Every structure is written in C-alpha cells, then in structure tokens.
mmCIF file of C-alpha atoms in Angstrom:
data_model
loop_
_atom_site.group_PDB
_atom_site.id
_atom_site.type_symbol
_atom_site.label_atom_id
_atom_site.label_comp_id
_atom_site.label_asym_id
_atom_site.label_seq_id
_atom_site.Cartn_x
_atom_site.Cartn_y
_atom_site.Cartn_z
ATOM 1 C CA MET J 826 10.607 120.722 180.262
ATOM 2 C CA GLU J 827 13.034 117.597 178.905
ATOM 3 C CA HIS J 828 14.694 117.530 175.249
ATOM 4 C CA ARG J 829 15.030 114.376 173.510
ATOM 5 C CA LEU J 830 17.179 114.622 170.523
ATOM 6 C CA SER J 831 15.548 112.894 167.947
ATOM 7 C CA SER J 832 17.692 110.172 165.333
ATOM 8 C CA ILE J 833 17.014 108.940 162.025
ATOM 9 C CA PRO J 834 17.317 104.895 162.887
ATOM 10 C CA ARG J 835 20.199 102.723 161.384
ATOM 11 C CA PRO J 836 19.052 100.817 158.066
ATOM 12 C CA PRO J 837 18.040 97.450 158.642
ATOM 13 C CA VAL J 838 21.515 96.536 156.152
ATOM 14 C CA TYR J 839 23.293 93.566 157.265
ATOM 15 C CA ARG J 840 20.082 91.800 157.100
ATOM 16 C CA ILE J 841 20.783 92.830 152.750
ATOM 17 C CA VAL J 842 24.286 90.728 153.535
ATOM 18 C CA LEU J 843 22.223 87.529 155.210
ATOM 19 C CA LEU J 844 20.068 87.710 152.783
ATOM 20 C CA GLN J 845 23.525 88.199 150.024
ATOM 21 C CA LEU J 846 24.704 85.206 151.548
ATOM 22 C CA ILE J 847 21.854 83.453 151.293
ATOM 23 C CA LEU J 848 21.491 83.497 148.073
ATOM 24 C CA THR J 849 24.911 82.274 147.322
ATOM 25 C CA VAL J 850 23.862 79.329 149.230
ATOM 26 C CA LEU J 851 21.266 79.489 146.662
ATOM 27 C CA SER J 852 22.964 79.183 143.674
ATOM 28 C CA ALA J 853 25.809 77.394 144.173
ATOM 29 C CA SER J 854 22.355 74.077 146.035
ATOM 30 C CA LEU J 855 21.463 74.920 142.692
ATOM 31 C CA ALA J 856 24.372 74.245 140.572
ATOM 32 C CA TRP J 857 25.215 71.498 142.407
ATOM 33 C CA LEU J 858 22.582 69.419 140.323
ATOM 34 C CA TYR J 859 24.981 69.929 137.890
ATOM 35 C CA SER J 860 27.978 69.088 139.232
ATOM 36 C CA ASP J 861 30.844 70.084 142.176
ATOM 37 C CA VAL J 862 32.779 72.109 139.677
ATOM 38 C CA ALA J 863 30.200 74.402 138.590
ATOM 39 C CA ALA J 864 28.908 74.626 142.270
ATOM 40 C CA TYR J 865 31.988 76.134 144.399
ATOM 41 C CA SER J 866 31.847 77.935 141.269
ATOM 42 C CA ALA J 867 29.055 79.596 141.698
ATOM 43 C CA LEU J 868 29.667 79.858 145.368
ATOM 44 C CA LEU J 869 33.145 81.835 144.127
ATOM 45 C CA GLY J 870 30.834 84.386 143.036
ATOM 46 C CA GLY J 871 28.246 84.653 145.418
ATOM 47 C CA LEU J 872 30.980 85.064 147.926
ATOM 48 C CA THR J 873 32.487 87.589 145.405
ATOM 49 C CA CYS J 874 29.108 89.640 145.718
ATOM 50 C CA ALA J 875 28.579 89.458 149.006
ATOM 51 C CA LEU J 876 31.761 89.567 150.986
ATOM 52 C CA PRO J 877 32.578 93.469 149.421
ATOM 53 C CA ASN J 878 29.112 94.557 150.279
ATOM 54 C CA ALA J 879 29.378 92.724 153.640
ATOM 55 C CA TYR J 880 32.999 94.993 154.105
ATOM 56 C CA PHE J 881 31.054 97.975 152.289
ATOM 57 C CA VAL J 882 28.323 98.192 155.022
ATOM 58 C CA TRP J 883 30.113 97.400 157.729
ATOM 59 C CA ARG J 884 32.614 100.495 157.616
ATOM 60 C CA ALA J 885 29.912 102.494 155.824
ATOM 61 C CA PHE J 886 27.236 102.515 158.462
ATOM 62 C CA ARG J 887 29.597 102.714 161.610
ATOM 63 C CA TYR J 888 29.356 106.482 162.174
ATOM 64 C CA SER J 889 25.881 108.778 162.597
ATOM 65 C CA GLY J 890 23.728 111.321 163.681
ATOM 66 C CA ALA J 891 24.731 115.362 162.260
ATOM 67 C CA ARG J 892 27.712 115.453 163.692
ATOM 68 C CA SER J 893 29.365 112.291 162.026
ATOM 69 C CA THR J 894 28.510 114.325 159.148
ATOM 70 C CA VAL J 895 32.241 114.725 156.981
ATOM 71 C CA GLN J 896 33.108 110.898 158.606
ATOM 72 C CA VAL J 897 29.592 109.108 157.141
ATOM 73 C CA VAL J 898 30.474 110.603 153.721
ATOM 74 C CA GLN J 899 34.373 109.433 153.704
ATOM 75 C CA SER J 900 33.252 106.230 155.063
ATOM 76 C CA PHE J 901 31.233 106.221 151.854
ATOM 77 C CA TYR J 902 33.411 106.536 149.819
ATOM 78 C CA GLN J 903 36.110 104.796 151.174
ATOM 79 C CA GLY J 904 33.646 102.146 152.027
ATOM 80 C CA GLU J 905 32.267 101.898 147.790
ATOM 81 C CA SER J 906 35.912 102.438 146.682
ATOM 82 C CA TRP J 907 37.368 98.760 148.747
ATOM 83 C CA LYS J 908 34.077 96.752 147.738
ATOM 84 C CA PHE J 909 35.166 97.707 144.041
ATOM 85 C CA VAL J 910 38.766 96.996 144.285
ATOM 86 C CA LEU J 911 38.012 93.366 146.834
ATOM 87 C CA THR J 912 35.784 93.166 143.884
ATOM 88 C CA ALA J 913 38.011 92.980 141.008
ATOM 89 C CA LEU J 914 40.683 91.155 143.508
ATOM 90 C CA SER J 915 38.453 88.849 144.027
ATOM 91 C CA PHE J 916 37.548 87.400 140.379
ATOM 92 C CA ALA J 917 41.793 87.994 139.750
ATOM 93 C CA VAL J 918 42.672 85.276 142.316
ATOM 94 C CA ILE J 919 39.953 83.277 140.809
ATOM 95 C CA PHE J 920 40.536 83.338 137.793
ATOM 96 C CA GLN J 921 44.158 82.464 138.220
ATOM 97 C CA ARG J 922 44.191 80.184 140.787
ATOM 98 C CA VAL J 923 40.474 77.823 140.521
ATOM 99 C CA GLU J 924 41.212 75.670 138.425
ATOM 100 C CA PRO J 925 38.675 73.964 136.861
ATOM 101 C CA LEU J 926 36.514 76.740 136.884
ATOM 102 C CA ASN J 927 32.756 76.951 135.333
ATOM 103 C CA VAL J 928 32.703 80.722 134.528
ATOM 104 C CA LEU J 929 29.453 80.291 133.486
ATOM 105 C CA ALA J 930 28.614 79.816 137.170
ATOM 106 C CA LEU J 931 30.802 81.532 138.667
ATOM 107 C CA PHE J 932 29.063 84.850 136.626
ATOM 108 C CA ALA J 933 25.161 83.753 137.646
ATOM 109 C CA GLY J 934 26.748 82.809 140.953
ATOM 110 C CA PHE J 935 27.678 86.749 141.394
ATOM 111 C CA ILE J 936 24.854 88.006 138.785
ATOM 112 C CA THR J 937 22.604 85.889 141.242
ATOM 113 C CA VAL J 938 23.675 87.249 144.183
ATOM 114 C CA GLN J 939 24.066 91.376 143.334
ATOM 115 C CA LEU J 940 20.270 91.196 141.866
ATOM 116 C CA GLY J 941 19.924 90.681 145.523
ATOM 117 C CA HIS J 942 20.144 94.057 146.058
ATOM 118 C CA VAL J 943 16.576 94.652 143.886
ATOM 119 C CA ALA J 944 14.921 92.813 147.087
ATOM 120 C CA SER J 945 16.644 94.420 149.270
ATOM 121 C CA ALA J 946 14.610 97.521 149.464
ATOM 122 C CA LYS J 947 11.796 94.935 150.516
ATOM 123 C CA ILE J 948 13.884 93.973 153.453
ATOM 124 C CA ALA J 949 15.205 97.686 154.763
ATOM 125 C CA ASN J 950 11.056 97.630 155.049
ATOM 126 C CA LEU J 951 10.644 95.333 157.376
#
C-alpha cells in the first residue's frame, strides 16, 4: 500500500500580479489620451500598488505545508508589513521627486490597480 501526502495546491497569485501590471498599463494608456503628465502619473500610481503587492506575493507564498506553518505566518506578516512600507515610500518619493505631477491621475492609477483585487477572485478560480 502506497502512502501519498496530499497537498493543497498553491493559489495562482502570480496571475493577480500580472493583472495588476496590465491594469497599470491600461490606466496609463487611457490617461495618455489626456496628457503625457497624466500618463506617467497614472503609470506611477499603478506601479505604486502593483510592485509592493508583487513583493508581498513573493514573500508570502515562499513556504507551504503543515510543517512550515510558523514560516508561512511570519512570511505573511512580514510581506504585508513591507508592502505597506514600500507603498508609503513610493508615494513619498513620487511627491518629493516627480514634477510635474497629475495627482488625480496618480491616485486614479493606484485605485484602478487596487480594485483589481475585486477581479482577483475570478482569476484565482481559473
């Protein structure tokens, strides 16, 4: 009799990051219809959401399995903490260094990509 370990498949979280990068490009492209400044502002806003989230995904899903429970929990907490720090630092650098800046386009890009999480449940089920 053969004993097999069952494992829970990892969620396709990298698809969510890919969706966020696509939404970043789309929001920047739409903003480009308005102006170049709006386009790069929307691009920066989208990247301010997508890149810290990509770091979180990489950090949080490094470990799996019952024997790695402590590492899984620590990875999630550390990933979420660094995601917050990276997002705050990104906004700080953008507001300090980028000029001219279209603040409305920046936040529109950020919020558009952030709302990509709403669609992520459908993507995770693919």
